[in-house]
């Protein structure tokens, strides 16, 4: 259960926002003015927020869930959490007296809390003592896997022929053909049940005529796609770990296969990416004892944030199980033993030369890897012409920031946090540069999300 005296920072609250608009709207509601009937107790917050209608919105937040806070609000918003839940959390985080301790919640909040916690207890009891699920038919599963492998093989062979035709005709033909060439090829890969190949083919379609040097970029991506094709077609000759990586890159289903590792997992960063069909949330965790950095992926329908949400800078006592694959850091969240709580530690840092070397080493295990998680110690954000870089405070090396990082407001938060002094920065280091996601000031200080 979350102790009411342990308050989050405003940055940790705002890191839960599903988008920038919610972050801005929630910030406006983080003051006492529109609120009435606020209270806290038993790991929950509640209050009523005045809106445009005659009746205030009833908002309640459950802080006891080990996977992160849960929310309920009577407003019509489909965002999760809504601006009222964010505002209530900000009010609680910022003012000791604004959300006072109460003996018990009002009926409307108490009923929701009791129902939700009752369902959680029942689910846990079923998991611990319920009957085991009926075993699947292994022979039927084997036949399905074989049929899919045949379709993927046919798709990979067809893609190899199309790449050969492109190179035989010259890369200039890709610019003349337009996006239709790639869209049709991607559709063929979807038919072959190889969504990973389809996604990479679609990315190729955006390269022709994308600026100076596009033929070289297209050739590089075609080479990586050819390597992935060949990895599948010759998978029986690959080491087990690399073969698992190829299957994962193709989009074939994989399941966690390692022993669960219990640790205090520091939430390093959380951010969303979206396409017309899906919102993907990435949460980076670092183990206090294991020293490993792991990635949690969760998904939501287009326009809706995934349910799993963890506050950046807090630590989660939980078990993680890794997915197979050489050099892969993805894991799944297992049993959680306590809600997120203040961490009191940071991940160990590297200098910029060591970070670049780590990415190079990771490419030997997974040639299709865009970036690796890295914590940089004692770096200073400095301008480099019309770009920015993170320069080592103690050496003469630096890492350029990625284009994505330069276009985000988090860059200016990082510059302001540093003020010309060294900071610790966690982010993703890859061939496009370094993308900072979270920073800490030198010495003591809370984590500052940058995304």
mmCIF file with all atom_site columns, N, CA and C in Angstrom, residues 249 271 284 293 327 329 350-363 366 368-376 379 390 392 398-403 405 408 425-438:
data_model
loop_
_atom_site.group_PDB
_atom_site.id
_atom_site.type_symbol
_atom_site.label_atom_id
_atom_site.label_alt_id
_atom_site.label_comp_id
_atom_site.label_asym_id
_atom_site.label_entity_id
_atom_site.label_seq_id
_atom_site.pdbx_PDB_ins_code
_atom_site.Cartn_x
_atom_site.Cartn_y
_atom_site.Cartn_z
_atom_site.occupancy
_atom_site.B_iso_or_equiv
_atom_site.pdbx_formal_charge
_atom_site.auth_seq_id
_atom_site.auth_comp_id
_atom_site.auth_asym_id
_atom_site.auth_atom_id
_atom_site.pdbx_PDB_model_num
ATOM 1   N N  . UNK A 1 249 ? 12.177 -10.305 -35.110 1.00 0.00 ? 249 UNK A N  1
ATOM 2   C CA . UNK A 1 249 ? 12.215 -9.201  -36.075 1.00 0.00 ? 249 UNK A CA 1
ATOM 3   C C  . UNK A 1 249 ? 11.219 -9.412  -37.216 1.00 0.00 ? 249 UNK A C  1
ATOM 4   N N  . UNK A 1 271 ? 7.411  6.468   -22.616 1.00 0.00 ? 271 UNK A N  1
ATOM 5   C CA . UNK A 1 271 ? 6.932  7.320   -23.696 1.00 0.00 ? 271 UNK A CA 1
ATOM 6   C C  . UNK A 1 271 ? 6.111  6.500   -24.683 1.00 0.00 ? 271 UNK A C  1
ATOM 7   N N  . UNK A 1 284 ? 11.139 1.851   -19.756 1.00 0.00 ? 284 UNK A N  1
ATOM 8   C CA . UNK A 1 284 ? 12.471 1.332   -19.462 1.00 0.00 ? 284 UNK A CA 1
ATOM 9   C C  . UNK A 1 284 ? 12.644 1.207   -17.953 1.00 0.00 ? 284 UNK A C  1
ATOM 10  N N  . UNK A 1 293 ? 18.979 -3.566  -17.588 1.00 0.00 ? 293 UNK A N  1
ATOM 11  C CA . UNK A 1 293 ? 18.005 -2.594  -18.072 1.00 0.00 ? 293 UNK A CA 1
ATOM 12  C C  . UNK A 1 293 ? 17.036 -3.327  -18.987 1.00 0.00 ? 293 UNK A C  1
ATOM 13  N N  . UNK A 1 327 ? 20.911 -10.252 -27.369 1.00 0.00 ? 327 UNK A N  1
ATOM 14  C CA . UNK A 1 327 ? 21.032 -8.823  -27.160 1.00 0.00 ? 327 UNK A CA 1
ATOM 15  C C  . UNK A 1 327 ? 19.720 -8.092  -26.977 1.00 0.00 ? 327 UNK A C  1
ATOM 16  N N  . UNK A 1 329 ? 16.420 -6.692  -24.993 1.00 0.00 ? 329 UNK A N  1
ATOM 17  C CA . UNK A 1 329 ? 16.199 -6.263  -23.612 1.00 0.00 ? 329 UNK A CA 1
ATOM 18  C C  . UNK A 1 329 ? 14.726 -6.305  -23.216 1.00 0.00 ? 329 UNK A C  1
ATOM 19  N N  . UNK A 1 350 ? 27.930 5.819   -18.097 1.00 0.00 ? 350 UNK A N  1
ATOM 20  C CA . UNK A 1 350 ? 29.078 5.651   -18.977 1.00 0.00 ? 350 UNK A CA 1
ATOM 21  C C  . UNK A 1 350 ? 29.470 7.005   -19.537 1.00 0.00 ? 350 UNK A C  1
ATOM 22  N N  . UNK A 1 351 ? 30.657 7.065   -20.151 1.00 0.00 ? 351 UNK A N  1
ATOM 23  C CA . UNK A 1 351 ? 30.975 8.264   -20.922 1.00 0.00 ? 351 UNK A CA 1
ATOM 24  C C  . UNK A 1 351 ? 30.499 8.054   -22.362 1.00 0.00 ? 351 UNK A C  1
ATOM 25  N N  . UNK A 1 352 ? 30.609 9.073   -23.181 1.00 0.00 ? 352 UNK A N  1
ATOM 26  C CA . UNK A 1 352 ? 30.031 8.993   -24.522 1.00 0.00 ? 352 UNK A CA 1
ATOM 27  C C  . UNK A 1 352 ? 30.746 7.969   -25.405 1.00 0.00 ? 352 UNK A C  1
ATOM 28  N N  . UNK A 1 353 ? 32.065 7.816   -25.256 1.00 0.00 ? 353 UNK A N  1
ATOM 29  C CA . UNK A 1 353 ? 32.796 6.823   -26.053 1.00 0.00 ? 353 UNK A CA 1
ATOM 30  C C  . UNK A 1 353 ? 32.357 5.411   -25.671 1.00 0.00 ? 353 UNK A C  1
ATOM 31  N N  . UNK A 1 354 ? 32.167 5.159   -24.395 1.00 0.00 ? 354 UNK A N  1
ATOM 32  C CA . UNK A 1 354 ? 31.708 3.839   -23.956 1.00 0.00 ? 354 UNK A CA 1
ATOM 33  C C  . UNK A 1 354 ? 30.295 3.561   -24.447 1.00 0.00 ? 354 UNK A C  1
ATOM 34  N N  . UNK A 1 355 ? 29.450 4.590   -24.486 1.00 0.00 ? 355 UNK A N  1
ATOM 35  C CA . UNK A 1 355 ? 28.082 4.408   -24.970 1.00 0.00 ? 355 UNK A CA 1
ATOM 36  C C  . UNK A 1 355 ? 28.073 4.017   -26.442 1.00 0.00 ? 355 UNK A C  1
ATOM 37  N N  . UNK A 1 356 ? 28.890 4.691   -27.256 1.00 0.00 ? 356 UNK A N  1
ATOM 38  C CA . UNK A 1 356 ? 28.969 4.348   -28.680 1.00 0.00 ? 356 UNK A CA 1
ATOM 39  C C  . UNK A 1 356 ? 29.493 2.931   -28.860 1.00 0.00 ? 356 UNK A C  1
ATOM 40  N N  . UNK A 1 357 ? 30.477 2.540   -28.044 1.00 0.00 ? 357 UNK A N  1
ATOM 41  C CA . UNK A 1 357 ? 31.016 1.187   -28.134 1.00 0.00 ? 357 UNK A CA 1
ATOM 42  C C  . UNK A 1 357 ? 29.966 0.151   -27.744 1.00 0.00 ? 357 UNK A C  1
ATOM 43  N N  . UNK A 1 358 ? 29.137 0.460   -26.761 1.00 0.00 ? 358 UNK A N  1
ATOM 44  C CA . UNK A 1 358 ? 28.092 -0.481  -26.355 1.00 0.00 ? 358 UNK A CA 1
ATOM 45  C C  . UNK A 1 358 ? 27.114 -0.729  -27.495 1.00 0.00 ? 358 UNK A C  1
ATOM 46  N N  . UNK A 1 359 ? 26.747 0.321   -28.230 1.00 0.00 ? 359 UNK A N  1
ATOM 47  C CA . UNK A 1 359 ? 25.851 0.127   -29.367 1.00 0.00 ? 359 UNK A CA 1
ATOM 48  C C  . UNK A 1 359 ? 26.509 -0.746  -30.429 1.00 0.00 ? 359 UNK A C  1
ATOM 49  N N  . UNK A 1 360 ? 27.802 -0.510  -30.672 1.00 0.00 ? 360 UNK A N  1
ATOM 50  C CA . UNK A 1 360 ? 28.500 -1.333  -31.651 1.00 0.00 ? 360 UNK A CA 1
ATOM 51  C C  . UNK A 1 360 ? 28.531 -2.800  -31.255 1.00 0.00 ? 360 UNK A C  1
ATOM 52  N N  . UNK A 1 361 ? 28.750 -3.064  -29.981 1.00 0.00 ? 361 UNK A N  1
ATOM 53  C CA . UNK A 1 361 ? 28.757 -4.445  -29.501 1.00 0.00 ? 361 UNK A CA 1
ATOM 54  C C  . UNK A 1 361 ? 27.379 -5.085  -29.646 1.00 0.00 ? 361 UNK A C  1
ATOM 55  N N  . UNK A 1 362 ? 26.338 -4.308  -29.385 1.00 0.00 ? 362 UNK A N  1
ATOM 56  C CA . UNK A 1 362 ? 24.975 -4.848  -29.482 1.00 0.00 ? 362 UNK A CA 1
ATOM 57  C C  . UNK A 1 362 ? 24.618 -5.215  -30.913 1.00 0.00 ? 362 UNK A C  1
ATOM 58  N N  . UNK A 1 363 ? 25.164 -4.483  -31.889 1.00 0.00 ? 363 UNK A N  1
ATOM 59  C CA . UNK A 1 363 ? 24.869 -4.779  -33.289 1.00 0.00 ? 363 UNK A CA 1
ATOM 60  C C  . UNK A 1 363 ? 25.393 -6.150  -33.716 1.00 0.00 ? 363 UNK A C  1
ATOM 61  N N  . UNK A 1 366 ? 22.464 -8.270  -32.716 1.00 0.00 ? 366 UNK A N  1
ATOM 62  C CA . UNK A 1 366 ? 21.203 -7.916  -33.384 1.00 0.00 ? 366 UNK A CA 1
ATOM 63  C C  . UNK A 1 366 ? 21.488 -6.810  -34.400 1.00 0.00 ? 366 UNK A C  1
ATOM 64  N N  . UNK A 1 368 ? 19.832 -5.457  -36.614 1.00 0.00 ? 368 UNK A N  1
ATOM 65  C CA . UNK A 1 368 ? 18.709 -4.593  -36.958 1.00 0.00 ? 368 UNK A CA 1
ATOM 66  C C  . UNK A 1 368 ? 18.335 -3.650  -35.816 1.00 0.00 ? 368 UNK A C  1
ATOM 67  N N  . UNK A 1 369 ? 19.167 -3.587  -34.794 1.00 0.00 ? 369 UNK A N  1
ATOM 68  C CA . UNK A 1 369 ? 18.877 -2.797  -33.604 1.00 0.00 ? 369 UNK A CA 1
ATOM 69  C C  . UNK A 1 369 ? 19.077 -1.310  -33.896 1.00 0.00 ? 369 UNK A C  1
ATOM 70  N N  . UNK A 1 370 ? 18.043 -0.518  -33.646 1.00 0.00 ? 370 UNK A N  1
ATOM 71  C CA . UNK A 1 370 ? 18.139 0.924   -33.888 1.00 0.00 ? 370 UNK A CA 1
ATOM 72  C C  . UNK A 1 370 ? 18.896 1.652   -32.792 1.00 0.00 ? 370 UNK A C  1
ATOM 73  N N  . UNK A 1 371 ? 18.773 1.187   -31.546 1.00 0.00 ? 371 UNK A N  1
ATOM 74  C CA . UNK A 1 371 ? 19.385 1.891   -30.423 1.00 0.00 ? 371 UNK A CA 1
ATOM 75  C C  . UNK A 1 371 ? 19.456 0.967   -29.220 1.00 0.00 ? 371 UNK A C  1
ATOM 76  N N  . UNK A 1 372 ? 20.308 1.324   -28.259 1.00 0.00 ? 372 UNK A N  1
ATOM 77  C CA . UNK A 1 372 ? 20.403 0.592   -26.999 1.00 0.00 ? 372 UNK A CA 1
ATOM 78  C C  . UNK A 1 372 ? 20.174 1.573   -25.855 1.00 0.00 ? 372 UNK A C  1
ATOM 79  N N  . UNK A 1 373 ? 19.670 1.082   -24.720 1.00 0.00 ? 373 UNK A N  1
ATOM 80  C CA . UNK A 1 373 ? 19.490 1.965   -23.567 1.00 0.00 ? 373 UNK A CA 1
ATOM 81  C C  . UNK A 1 373 ? 20.829 2.253   -22.906 1.00 0.00 ? 373 UNK A C  1
ATOM 82  N N  . UNK A 1 374 ? 21.089 3.514   -22.622 1.00 0.00 ? 374 UNK A N  1
ATOM 83  C CA . UNK A 1 374 ? 22.375 3.923   -22.065 1.00 0.00 ? 374 UNK A CA 1
ATOM 84  C C  . UNK A 1 374 ? 22.148 5.064   -21.074 1.00 0.00 ? 374 UNK A C  1
ATOM 85  N N  . UNK A 1 375 ? 22.886 5.036   -19.973 1.00 0.00 ? 375 UNK A N  1
ATOM 86  C CA . UNK A 1 375 ? 22.929 6.165   -19.047 1.00 0.00 ? 375 UNK A CA 1
ATOM 87  C C  . UNK A 1 375 ? 24.288 6.842   -19.185 1.00 0.00 ? 375 UNK A C  1
ATOM 88  N N  . UNK A 1 376 ? 24.279 8.119   -19.483 1.00 0.00 ? 376 UNK A N  1
ATOM 89  C CA . UNK A 1 376 ? 25.506 8.912   -19.618 1.00 0.00 ? 376 UNK A CA 1
ATOM 90  C C  . UNK A 1 376 ? 25.747 9.678   -18.322 1.00 0.00 ? 376 UNK A C  1
ATOM 91  N N  . UNK A 1 379 ? 27.599 14.628  -18.379 1.00 0.00 ? 379 UNK A N  1
ATOM 92  C CA . UNK A 1 379 ? 27.588 15.204  -19.720 1.00 0.00 ? 379 UNK A CA 1
ATOM 93  C C  . UNK A 1 379 ? 26.911 16.572  -19.679 1.00 0.00 ? 379 UNK A C  1
ATOM 94  N N  . UNK A 1 390 ? 25.747 16.030  -26.626 1.00 0.00 ? 390 UNK A N  1
ATOM 95  C CA . UNK A 1 390 ? 26.066 15.844  -25.217 1.00 0.00 ? 390 UNK A CA 1
ATOM 96  C C  . UNK A 1 390 ? 27.567 15.621  -25.118 1.00 0.00 ? 390 UNK A C  1
ATOM 97  N N  . UNK A 1 392 ? 31.132 15.155  -22.995 1.00 0.00 ? 392 UNK A N  1
ATOM 98  C CA . UNK A 1 392 ? 31.672 14.689  -21.721 1.00 0.00 ? 392 UNK A CA 1
ATOM 99  C C  . UNK A 1 392 ? 32.318 15.850  -20.980 1.00 0.00 ? 392 UNK A C  1
ATOM 100 N N  . UNK A 1 398 ? 31.983 13.466  -27.523 1.00 0.00 ? 398 UNK A N  1
ATOM 101 C CA . UNK A 1 398 ? 30.589 13.903  -27.436 1.00 0.00 ? 398 UNK A CA 1
ATOM 102 C C  . UNK A 1 398 ? 29.730 12.994  -28.302 1.00 0.00 ? 398 UNK A C  1
ATOM 103 N N  . UNK A 1 399 ? 28.433 12.996  -28.037 1.00 0.00 ? 399 UNK A N  1
ATOM 104 C CA . UNK A 1 399 ? 27.455 12.274  -28.848 1.00 0.00 ? 399 UNK A CA 1
ATOM 105 C C  . UNK A 1 399 ? 26.454 13.282  -29.409 1.00 0.00 ? 399 UNK A C  1
ATOM 106 N N  . UNK A 1 400 ? 26.193 13.233  -30.715 1.00 0.00 ? 400 UNK A N  1
ATOM 107 C CA . UNK A 1 400 ? 25.176 14.135  -31.271 1.00 0.00 ? 400 UNK A CA 1
ATOM 108 C C  . UNK A 1 400 ? 23.787 13.696  -30.844 1.00 0.00 ? 400 UNK A C  1
ATOM 109 N N  . UNK A 1 401 ? 22.885 14.644  -30.647 1.00 0.00 ? 401 UNK A N  1
ATOM 110 C CA . UNK A 1 401 ? 21.498 14.326  -30.356 1.00 0.00 ? 401 UNK A CA 1
ATOM 111 C C  . UNK A 1 401 ? 20.779 13.954  -31.648 1.00 0.00 ? 401 UNK A C  1
ATOM 112 N N  . UNK A 1 402 ? 19.853 13.040  -31.552 1.00 0.00 ? 402 UNK A N  1
ATOM 113 C CA . UNK A 1 402 ? 19.087 12.622  -32.720 1.00 0.00 ? 402 UNK A CA 1
ATOM 114 C C  . UNK A 1 402 ? 18.161 13.753  -33.175 1.00 0.00 ? 402 UNK A C  1
ATOM 115 N N  . UNK A 1 403 ? 17.700 13.638  -34.398 1.00 0.00 ? 403 UNK A N  1
ATOM 116 C CA . UNK A 1 403 ? 16.769 14.638  -34.923 1.00 0.00 ? 403 UNK A CA 1
ATOM 117 C C  . UNK A 1 403 ? 15.492 14.676  -34.092 1.00 0.00 ? 403 UNK A C  1
ATOM 118 N N  . UNK A 1 405 ? 15.177 14.107  -30.933 1.00 0.00 ? 405 UNK A N  1
ATOM 119 C CA . UNK A 1 405 ? 15.440 14.810  -29.678 1.00 0.00 ? 405 UNK A CA 1
ATOM 120 C C  . UNK A 1 405 ? 15.483 16.315  -29.882 1.00 0.00 ? 405 UNK A C  1
ATOM 121 N N  . UNK A 1 408 ? 11.996 18.042  -29.813 1.00 0.00 ? 408 UNK A N  1
ATOM 122 C CA . UNK A 1 408 ? 11.135 17.907  -28.639 1.00 0.00 ? 408 UNK A CA 1
ATOM 123 C C  . UNK A 1 408 ? 11.406 19.018  -27.632 1.00 0.00 ? 408 UNK A C  1
ATOM 124 N N  . UNK A 1 425 ? 22.198 11.536  -17.714 1.00 0.00 ? 425 UNK A N  1
ATOM 125 C CA . UNK A 1 425 ? 21.110 11.447  -18.696 1.00 0.00 ? 425 UNK A CA 1
ATOM 126 C C  . UNK A 1 425 ? 20.922 9.998   -19.111 1.00 0.00 ? 425 UNK A C  1
ATOM 127 N N  . UNK A 1 426 ? 19.682 9.524   -19.025 1.00 0.00 ? 426 UNK A N  1
ATOM 128 C CA . UNK A 1 426 ? 19.345 8.217   -19.585 1.00 0.00 ? 426 UNK A CA 1
ATOM 129 C C  . UNK A 1 426 ? 18.648 8.424   -20.919 1.00 0.00 ? 426 UNK A C  1
ATOM 130 N N  . UNK A 1 427 ? 18.958 7.553   -21.893 1.00 0.00 ? 427 UNK A N  1
ATOM 131 C CA . UNK A 1 427 ? 18.306 7.661   -23.189 1.00 0.00 ? 427 UNK A CA 1
ATOM 132 C C  . UNK A 1 427 ? 18.644 6.481   -24.072 1.00 0.00 ? 427 UNK A C  1
ATOM 133 N N  . UNK A 1 428 ? 18.384 6.636   -25.350 1.00 0.00 ? 428 UNK A N  1
ATOM 134 C CA . UNK A 1 428 ? 18.615 5.591   -26.343 1.00 0.00 ? 428 UNK A CA 1
ATOM 135 C C  . UNK A 1 428 ? 19.708 6.055   -27.295 1.00 0.00 ? 428 UNK A C  1
ATOM 136 N N  . UNK A 1 429 ? 20.753 5.232   -27.430 1.00 0.00 ? 429 UNK A N  1
ATOM 137 C CA . UNK A 1 429 ? 21.915 5.566   -28.249 1.00 0.00 ? 429 UNK A CA 1
ATOM 138 C C  . UNK A 1 429 ? 21.941 4.660   -29.466 1.00 0.00 ? 429 UNK A C  1
ATOM 139 N N  . UNK A 1 430 ? 21.934 5.258   -30.662 1.00 0.00 ? 430 UNK A N  1
ATOM 140 C CA . UNK A 1 430 ? 21.908 4.458   -31.878 1.00 0.00 ? 430 UNK A CA 1
ATOM 141 C C  . UNK A 1 430 ? 22.525 5.179   -33.048 1.00 0.00 ? 430 UNK A C  1
ATOM 142 N N  . UNK A 1 431 ? 22.270 4.662   -34.239 1.00 0.00 ? 431 UNK A N  1
ATOM 143 C CA . UNK A 1 431 ? 22.913 5.221   -35.434 1.00 0.00 ? 431 UNK A CA 1
ATOM 144 C C  . UNK A 1 431 ? 22.352 6.591   -35.806 1.00 0.00 ? 431 UNK A C  1
ATOM 145 N N  . UNK A 1 432 ? 21.213 6.959   -35.247 1.00 0.00 ? 432 UNK A N  1
ATOM 146 C CA . UNK A 1 432 ? 20.663 8.295   -35.516 1.00 0.00 ? 432 UNK A CA 1
ATOM 147 C C  . UNK A 1 432 ? 21.129 9.323   -34.491 1.00 0.00 ? 432 UNK A C  1
ATOM 148 N N  . UNK A 1 433 ? 21.892 8.896   -33.502 1.00 0.00 ? 433 UNK A N  1
ATOM 149 C CA . UNK A 1 433 ? 22.337 9.783   -32.435 1.00 0.00 ? 433 UNK A CA 1
ATOM 150 C C  . UNK A 1 433 ? 21.767 9.351   -31.099 1.00 0.00 ? 433 UNK A C  1
ATOM 151 N N  . UNK A 1 434 ? 21.849 10.235  -30.132 1.00 0.00 ? 434 UNK A N  1
ATOM 152 C CA . UNK A 1 434 ? 21.373 9.946   -28.778 1.00 0.00 ? 434 UNK A CA 1
ATOM 153 C C  . UNK A 1 434 ? 20.057 10.680  -28.528 1.00 0.00 ? 434 UNK A C  1
ATOM 154 N N  . UNK A 1 435 ? 19.075 9.950   -28.002 1.00 0.00 ? 435 UNK A N  1
ATOM 155 C CA . UNK A 1 435 ? 17.779 10.545  -27.669 1.00 0.00 ? 435 UNK A CA 1
ATOM 156 C C  . UNK A 1 435 ? 17.623 10.547  -26.156 1.00 0.00 ? 435 UNK A C  1
ATOM 157 N N  . UNK A 1 436 ? 17.763 11.711  -25.487 1.00 0.00 ? 436 UNK A N  1
ATOM 158 C CA . UNK A 1 436 ? 17.623 11.750  -24.029 1.00 0.00 ? 436 UNK A CA 1
ATOM 159 C C  . UNK A 1 436 ? 16.163 11.586  -23.604 1.00 0.00 ? 436 UNK A C  1
ATOM 160 N N  . UNK A 1 437 ? 15.948 10.780  -22.575 1.00 0.00 ? 437 UNK A N  1
ATOM 161 C CA . UNK A 1 437 ? 14.592 10.507  -22.090 1.00 0.00 ? 437 UNK A CA 1
ATOM 162 C C  . UNK A 1 437 ? 14.371 10.968  -20.657 1.00 0.00 ? 437 UNK A C  1
ATOM 163 N N  . UNK A 1 438 ? 15.409 10.925  -19.825 1.00 0.00 ? 438 UNK A N  1
ATOM 164 C CA . UNK A 1 438 ? 15.306 11.321  -18.423 1.00 0.00 ? 438 UNK A CA 1
ATOM 165 C C  . UNK A 1 438 ? 16.653 11.867  -17.985 1.00 0.00 ? 438 UNK A C  1
#
